[in-house]
Short mmCIF file of C-alpha atoms in Angstrom, two decimals:
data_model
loop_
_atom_site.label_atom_id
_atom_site.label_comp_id
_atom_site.label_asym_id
_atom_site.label_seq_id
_atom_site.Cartn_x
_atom_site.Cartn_y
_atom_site.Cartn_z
CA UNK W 1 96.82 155.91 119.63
CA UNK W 2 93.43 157.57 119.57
CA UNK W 3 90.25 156.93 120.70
CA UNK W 4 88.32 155.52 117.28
CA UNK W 5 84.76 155.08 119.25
CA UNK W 6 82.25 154.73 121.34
CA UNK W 7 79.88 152.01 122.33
CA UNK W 8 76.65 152.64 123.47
CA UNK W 9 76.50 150.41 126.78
CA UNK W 10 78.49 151.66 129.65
CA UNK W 11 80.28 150.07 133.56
CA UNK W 12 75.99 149.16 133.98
CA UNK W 13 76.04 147.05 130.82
CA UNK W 14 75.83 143.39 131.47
CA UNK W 15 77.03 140.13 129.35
CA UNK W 16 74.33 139.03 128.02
CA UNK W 17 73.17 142.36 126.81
CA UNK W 18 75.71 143.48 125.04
CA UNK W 19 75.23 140.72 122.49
CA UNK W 20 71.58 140.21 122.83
CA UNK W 21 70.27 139.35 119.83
CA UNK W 22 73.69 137.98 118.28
CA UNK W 23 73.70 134.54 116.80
CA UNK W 24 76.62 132.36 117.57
CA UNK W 25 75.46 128.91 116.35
CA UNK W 26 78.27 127.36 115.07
CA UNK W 27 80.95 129.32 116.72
CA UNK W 28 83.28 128.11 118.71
CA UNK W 29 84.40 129.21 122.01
CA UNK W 30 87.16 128.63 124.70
CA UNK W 31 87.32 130.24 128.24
CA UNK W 32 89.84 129.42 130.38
CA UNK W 33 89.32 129.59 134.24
CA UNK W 34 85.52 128.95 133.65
CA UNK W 35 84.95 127.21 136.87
CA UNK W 36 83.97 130.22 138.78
CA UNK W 37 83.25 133.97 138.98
CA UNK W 38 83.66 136.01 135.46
CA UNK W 39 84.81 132.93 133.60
CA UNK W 40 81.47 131.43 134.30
CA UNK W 41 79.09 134.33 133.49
CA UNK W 42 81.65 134.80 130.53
CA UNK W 43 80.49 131.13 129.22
CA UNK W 44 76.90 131.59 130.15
CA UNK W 45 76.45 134.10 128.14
CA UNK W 46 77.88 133.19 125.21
CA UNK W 47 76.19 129.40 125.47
CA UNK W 48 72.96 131.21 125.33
CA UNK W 49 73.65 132.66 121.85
CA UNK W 50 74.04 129.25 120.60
CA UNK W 51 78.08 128.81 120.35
CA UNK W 52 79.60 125.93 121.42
CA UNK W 53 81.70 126.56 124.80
CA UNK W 54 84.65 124.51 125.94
CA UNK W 55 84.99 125.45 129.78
CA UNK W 56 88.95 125.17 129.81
CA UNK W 57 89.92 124.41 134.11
CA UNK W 58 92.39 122.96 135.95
CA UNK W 59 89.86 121.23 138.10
CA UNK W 60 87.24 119.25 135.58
CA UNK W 61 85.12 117.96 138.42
CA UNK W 62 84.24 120.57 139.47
CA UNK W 63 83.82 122.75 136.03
CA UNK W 64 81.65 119.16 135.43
CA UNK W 65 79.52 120.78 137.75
CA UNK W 66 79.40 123.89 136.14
CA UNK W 67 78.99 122.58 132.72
CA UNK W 68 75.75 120.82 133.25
CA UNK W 69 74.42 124.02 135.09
CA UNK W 70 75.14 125.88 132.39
CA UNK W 71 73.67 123.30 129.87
CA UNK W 72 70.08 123.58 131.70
CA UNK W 73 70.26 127.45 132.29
CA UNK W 74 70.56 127.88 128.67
CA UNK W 75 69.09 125.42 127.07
CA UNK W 76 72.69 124.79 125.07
CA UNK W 77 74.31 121.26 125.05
CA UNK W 78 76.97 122.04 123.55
CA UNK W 79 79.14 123.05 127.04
CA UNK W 80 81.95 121.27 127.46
CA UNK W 81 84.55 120.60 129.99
CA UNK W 82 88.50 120.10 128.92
CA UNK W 83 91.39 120.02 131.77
CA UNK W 84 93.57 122.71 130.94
CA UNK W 85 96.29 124.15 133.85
CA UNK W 86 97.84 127.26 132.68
CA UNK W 87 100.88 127.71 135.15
CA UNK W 88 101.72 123.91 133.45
CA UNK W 89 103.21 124.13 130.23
CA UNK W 90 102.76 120.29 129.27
CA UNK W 91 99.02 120.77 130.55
CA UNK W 92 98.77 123.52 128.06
CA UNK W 93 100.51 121.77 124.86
CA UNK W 94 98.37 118.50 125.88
CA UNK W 95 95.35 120.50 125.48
CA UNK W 96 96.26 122.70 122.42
CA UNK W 97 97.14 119.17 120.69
CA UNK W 98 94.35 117.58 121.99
CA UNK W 99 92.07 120.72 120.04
CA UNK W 100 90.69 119.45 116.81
CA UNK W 101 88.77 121.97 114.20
CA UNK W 102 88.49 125.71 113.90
CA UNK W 103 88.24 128.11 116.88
CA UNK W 104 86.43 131.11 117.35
CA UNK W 105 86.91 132.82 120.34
CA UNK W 106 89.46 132.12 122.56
CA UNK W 107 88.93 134.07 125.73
CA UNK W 108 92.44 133.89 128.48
CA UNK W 109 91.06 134.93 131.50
CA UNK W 110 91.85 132.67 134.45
CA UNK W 111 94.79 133.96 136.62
CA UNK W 112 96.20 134.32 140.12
CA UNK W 113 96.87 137.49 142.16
CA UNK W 114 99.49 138.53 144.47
CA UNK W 115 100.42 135.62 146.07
CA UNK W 116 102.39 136.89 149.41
CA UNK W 117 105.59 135.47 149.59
CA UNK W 118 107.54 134.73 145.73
CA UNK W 119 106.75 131.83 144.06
CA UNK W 120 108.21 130.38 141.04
CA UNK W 121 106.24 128.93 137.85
CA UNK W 122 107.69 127.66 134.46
CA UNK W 123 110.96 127.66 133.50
CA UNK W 124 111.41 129.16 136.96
CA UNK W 125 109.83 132.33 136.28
CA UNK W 126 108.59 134.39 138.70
CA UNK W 127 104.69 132.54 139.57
CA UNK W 128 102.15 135.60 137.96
CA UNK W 129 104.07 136.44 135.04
CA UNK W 130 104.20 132.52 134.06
CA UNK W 131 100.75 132.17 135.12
CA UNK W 132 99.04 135.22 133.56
CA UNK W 133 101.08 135.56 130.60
CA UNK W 134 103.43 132.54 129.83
CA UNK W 135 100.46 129.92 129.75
CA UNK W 136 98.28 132.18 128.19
CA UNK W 137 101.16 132.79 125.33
CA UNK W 138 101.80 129.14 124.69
CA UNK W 139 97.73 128.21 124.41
CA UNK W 140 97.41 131.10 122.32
CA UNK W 141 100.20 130.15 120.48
CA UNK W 142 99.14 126.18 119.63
CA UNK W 143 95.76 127.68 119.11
CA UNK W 144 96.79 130.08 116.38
CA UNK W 145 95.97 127.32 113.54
CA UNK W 146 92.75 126.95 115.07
CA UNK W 147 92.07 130.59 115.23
CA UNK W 148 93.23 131.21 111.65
CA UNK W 149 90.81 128.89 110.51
CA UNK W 150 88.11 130.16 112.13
CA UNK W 151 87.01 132.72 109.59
CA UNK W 152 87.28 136.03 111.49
CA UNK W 153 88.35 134.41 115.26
CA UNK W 154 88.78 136.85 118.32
CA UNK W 155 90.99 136.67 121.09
CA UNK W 156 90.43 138.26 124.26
CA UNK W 157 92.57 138.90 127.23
CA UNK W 158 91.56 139.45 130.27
CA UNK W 159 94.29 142.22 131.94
CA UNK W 160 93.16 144.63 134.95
CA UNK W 161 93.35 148.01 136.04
CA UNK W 162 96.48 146.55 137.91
CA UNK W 163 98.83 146.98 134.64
CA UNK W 164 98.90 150.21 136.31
CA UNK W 165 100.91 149.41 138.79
CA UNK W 166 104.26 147.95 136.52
CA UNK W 167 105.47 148.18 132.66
CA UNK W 168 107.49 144.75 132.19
CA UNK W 169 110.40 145.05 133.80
CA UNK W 170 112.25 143.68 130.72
CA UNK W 171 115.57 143.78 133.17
CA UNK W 172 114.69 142.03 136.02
CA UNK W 173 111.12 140.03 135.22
CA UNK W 174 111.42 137.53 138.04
CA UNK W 175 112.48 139.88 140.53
CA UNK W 176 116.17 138.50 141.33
CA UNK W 177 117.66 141.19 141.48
CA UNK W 178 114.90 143.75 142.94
CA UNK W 179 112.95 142.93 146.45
CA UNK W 180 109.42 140.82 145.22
CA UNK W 181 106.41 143.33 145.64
CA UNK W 182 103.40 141.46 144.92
CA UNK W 183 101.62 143.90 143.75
CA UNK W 184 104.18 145.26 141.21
CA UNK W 185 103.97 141.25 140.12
CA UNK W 186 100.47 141.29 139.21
CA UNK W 187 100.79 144.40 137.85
CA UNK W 188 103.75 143.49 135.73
CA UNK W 189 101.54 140.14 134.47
CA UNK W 190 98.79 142.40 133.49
CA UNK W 191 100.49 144.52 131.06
CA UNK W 192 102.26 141.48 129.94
CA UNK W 193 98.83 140.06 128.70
CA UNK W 194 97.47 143.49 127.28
CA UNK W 195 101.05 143.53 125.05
CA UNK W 196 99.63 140.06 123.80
CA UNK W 197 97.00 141.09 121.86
CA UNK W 198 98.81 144.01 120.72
CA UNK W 199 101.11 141.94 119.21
CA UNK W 200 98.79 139.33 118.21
CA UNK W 201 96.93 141.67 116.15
CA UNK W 202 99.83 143.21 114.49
CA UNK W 203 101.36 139.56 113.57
CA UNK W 204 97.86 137.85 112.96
CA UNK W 205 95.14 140.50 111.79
CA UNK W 206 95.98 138.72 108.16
CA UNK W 207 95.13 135.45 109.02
CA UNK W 208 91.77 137.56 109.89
CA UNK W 209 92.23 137.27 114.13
CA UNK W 210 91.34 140.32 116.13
CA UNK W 211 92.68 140.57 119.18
CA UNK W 212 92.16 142.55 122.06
CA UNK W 213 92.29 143.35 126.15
CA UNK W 214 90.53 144.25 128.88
CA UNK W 215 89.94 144.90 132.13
CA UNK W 216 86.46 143.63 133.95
CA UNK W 217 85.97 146.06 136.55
CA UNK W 218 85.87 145.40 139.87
CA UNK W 219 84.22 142.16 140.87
CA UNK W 220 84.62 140.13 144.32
CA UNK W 221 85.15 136.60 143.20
CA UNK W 222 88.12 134.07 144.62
CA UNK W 223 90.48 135.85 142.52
CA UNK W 224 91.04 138.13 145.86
CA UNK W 225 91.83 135.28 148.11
CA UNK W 226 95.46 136.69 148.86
CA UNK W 227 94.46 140.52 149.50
CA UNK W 228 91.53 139.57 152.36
CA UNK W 229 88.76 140.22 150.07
CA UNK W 230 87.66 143.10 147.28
CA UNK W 231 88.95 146.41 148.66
CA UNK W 232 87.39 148.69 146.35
CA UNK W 233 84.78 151.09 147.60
CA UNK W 234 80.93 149.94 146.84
CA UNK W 235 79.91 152.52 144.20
CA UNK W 236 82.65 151.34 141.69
CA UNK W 237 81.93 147.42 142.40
CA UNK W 238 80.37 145.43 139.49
CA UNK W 239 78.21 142.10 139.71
CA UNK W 240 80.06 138.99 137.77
CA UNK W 241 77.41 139.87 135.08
CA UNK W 242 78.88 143.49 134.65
CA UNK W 243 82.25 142.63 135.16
CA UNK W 244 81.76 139.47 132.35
CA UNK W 245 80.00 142.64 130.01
CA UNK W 246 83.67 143.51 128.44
CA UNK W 247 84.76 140.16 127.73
CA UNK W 248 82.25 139.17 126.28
CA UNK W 249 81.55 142.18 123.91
CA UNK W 250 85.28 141.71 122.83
CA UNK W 251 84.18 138.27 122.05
CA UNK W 252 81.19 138.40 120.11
CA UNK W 253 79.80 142.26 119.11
CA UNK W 254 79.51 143.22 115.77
CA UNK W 255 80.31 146.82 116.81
CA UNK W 256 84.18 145.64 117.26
CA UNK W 257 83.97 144.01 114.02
CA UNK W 258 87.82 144.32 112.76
CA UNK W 259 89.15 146.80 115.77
CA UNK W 260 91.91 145.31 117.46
CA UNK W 261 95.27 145.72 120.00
CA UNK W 262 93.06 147.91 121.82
CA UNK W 263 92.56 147.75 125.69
CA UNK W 264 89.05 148.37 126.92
CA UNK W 265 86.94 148.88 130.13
CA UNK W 266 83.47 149.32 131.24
CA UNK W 267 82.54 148.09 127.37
CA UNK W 268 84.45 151.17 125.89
CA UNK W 269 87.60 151.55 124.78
CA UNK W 270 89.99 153.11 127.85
CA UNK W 271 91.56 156.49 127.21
CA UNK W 272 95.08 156.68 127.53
CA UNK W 273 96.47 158.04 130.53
CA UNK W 274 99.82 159.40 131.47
CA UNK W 275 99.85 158.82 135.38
CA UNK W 276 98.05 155.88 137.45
CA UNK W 277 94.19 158.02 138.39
CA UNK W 278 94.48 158.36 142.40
CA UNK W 279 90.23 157.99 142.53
CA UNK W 280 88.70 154.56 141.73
CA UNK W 281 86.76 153.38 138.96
CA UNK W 282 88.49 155.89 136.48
CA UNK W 283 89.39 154.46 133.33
CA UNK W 284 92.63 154.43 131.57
CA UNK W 285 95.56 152.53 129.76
CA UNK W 286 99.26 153.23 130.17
CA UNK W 287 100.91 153.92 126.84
CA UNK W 288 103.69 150.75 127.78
CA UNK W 289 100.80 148.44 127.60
CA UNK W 290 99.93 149.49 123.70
CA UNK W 291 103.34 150.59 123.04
CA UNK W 292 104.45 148.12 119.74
CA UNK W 293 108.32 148.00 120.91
CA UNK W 294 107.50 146.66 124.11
CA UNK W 295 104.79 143.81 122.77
CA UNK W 296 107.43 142.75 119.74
CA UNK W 297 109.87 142.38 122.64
CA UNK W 298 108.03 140.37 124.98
CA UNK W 299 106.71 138.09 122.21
CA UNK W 300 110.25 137.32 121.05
CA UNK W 301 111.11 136.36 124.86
CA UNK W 302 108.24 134.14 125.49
CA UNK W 303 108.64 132.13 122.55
CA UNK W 304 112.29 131.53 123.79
CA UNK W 305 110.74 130.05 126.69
CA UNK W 306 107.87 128.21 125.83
CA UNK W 307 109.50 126.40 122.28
#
């Protein structure tokens, strides 16, 4: 797949202004894992062009908290706060019934990261693969009605440079038969979610959803509370407003009008590349995580699991 543009912001490019001066009133938008770091800059910025955010947690006291912050930082009332627990499958169909009226943006980006030891999630499945990618296929999944009706609806995943580090291991996903590298885990997750909006596009672009992944850059939030902290070197760090800059141009930028099952990075689309770079902070997708064979496969599987 080639490159079809370029955007004019860059890694430096912040959330809000890569849609400044976009009008969202009436739009509709849910984030999950909105409680803290990206998530909340991610909702912030898209409350303050007037759409309507539901702040999708595990924990609603505290995104409570959040929620009215948000409300008197951008002058927007319409933040809300729904519990939604995506390593929980009847958390997830409790919310996607509880969902009434179009959608508009549905942005998946709350997630876990290489917990040490193995740990097992929904329908026993190894814990970052059900986490990052099962819940995130089943809300996207009961949302679909939502998102069809939404009159040009985009869906955003939030993946990482860490798809680098594992295709899915369509063989041996929960690691039963191979030792459990955490690392390889996350990795494995995150090119699990990218195949999600590849294949979300191809089965849904005629309903008139665009769908498409990402990766943030990296940000130190609590998302690093297993590795002892953000190791990446200074110069290639990004703020929570840089690192929310992606997302949220996936979400709501004209310029991506119609482009989707695309992966991009520092607000650009990400070049493919045919080994993991050995320098940080340069860009790249590996073919597996576009390739259409591998997301028709993995779609078929998950709805085995969560139906």
């Amino acid at each position: 797949m080639s490159k079809i543009f370029a955007t004019p912001f860059n890694r430096a490019s912040t959330a809000s202004e890569v849609i400044e001066g976009v009008d969202l009133s009436g739009r509709r938008a849910i984030v999950t894992g909105a409680n803290s770091g990206i998530g909340v800059e991610t909702a912030r910025a898209l409350a303050a062009r007037g759409a309507e955010v539901t702040l999708a947690v595990r924990r609603p006291e505290a995104g409570e908290q959040v929620a009215a912050d948000l409300r008197k930082a951008t002058g927007n009332d319409a933040v809300h706060v729904a519990r939604l627990d995506v390593a929980d499958l009847d958390s997830v169909r409790a919310f996607t019934a509880a969902w009434q009226g179009p959608l508009h943006i549905l942005i998946n980006n709350a997630g876990i990261m290489m917990p040490p030891e193995l740990e097992r999630g929904i329908a026993g499945h190894e814990q970052q693969f059900a986490t990052n990618y099962l819940g995130h296929f089943a809300l996207t999944l009961g949302l679909h009605r939502a998102l069809a009706d939404g009159d040009g609806a985009r869906l955003v995943s939030v993946s990482s440079a860490g798809h680098l580090y594992s295709p899915v291991v369509f063989d041996d996903i929960d690691f039963r038969f191979r030792p459990y590298d955490a690392l390889a885990a996350y990795g494995q997750s995150k090119t699990a979610e990218v195949l999600l909006a590849v294949e979300a596009q191809r089965r849904w672009s005629g309903d008139g959803i665009t769908a498409n992944a990402l990766h943030p850059g990296a940000v130190a939030t609590d998302l690093q509370r297993h590795t002892g902290g953000l190791r990446t070197p200074e110069p290639y760090r990004k703020t929570v407003e840089q690192g929310a800059a992606t997302t949220v141009f996936l979400a709501a930028s004209p310029l991506v009008e119609g482009v989707g099952g695309r992966y991009f990075e520092d607000v650009d689309e990400a070049p493919l590349v045919h080994a993991r770079p050995t320098e940080p902070g340069v860009p790249g997708v590996a073919p597996y995580a576009l390739d259409p064979e591998n997301a028709e496969r993995l779609w078929k599987l998950a709805s085995d699991i969560v139906r």
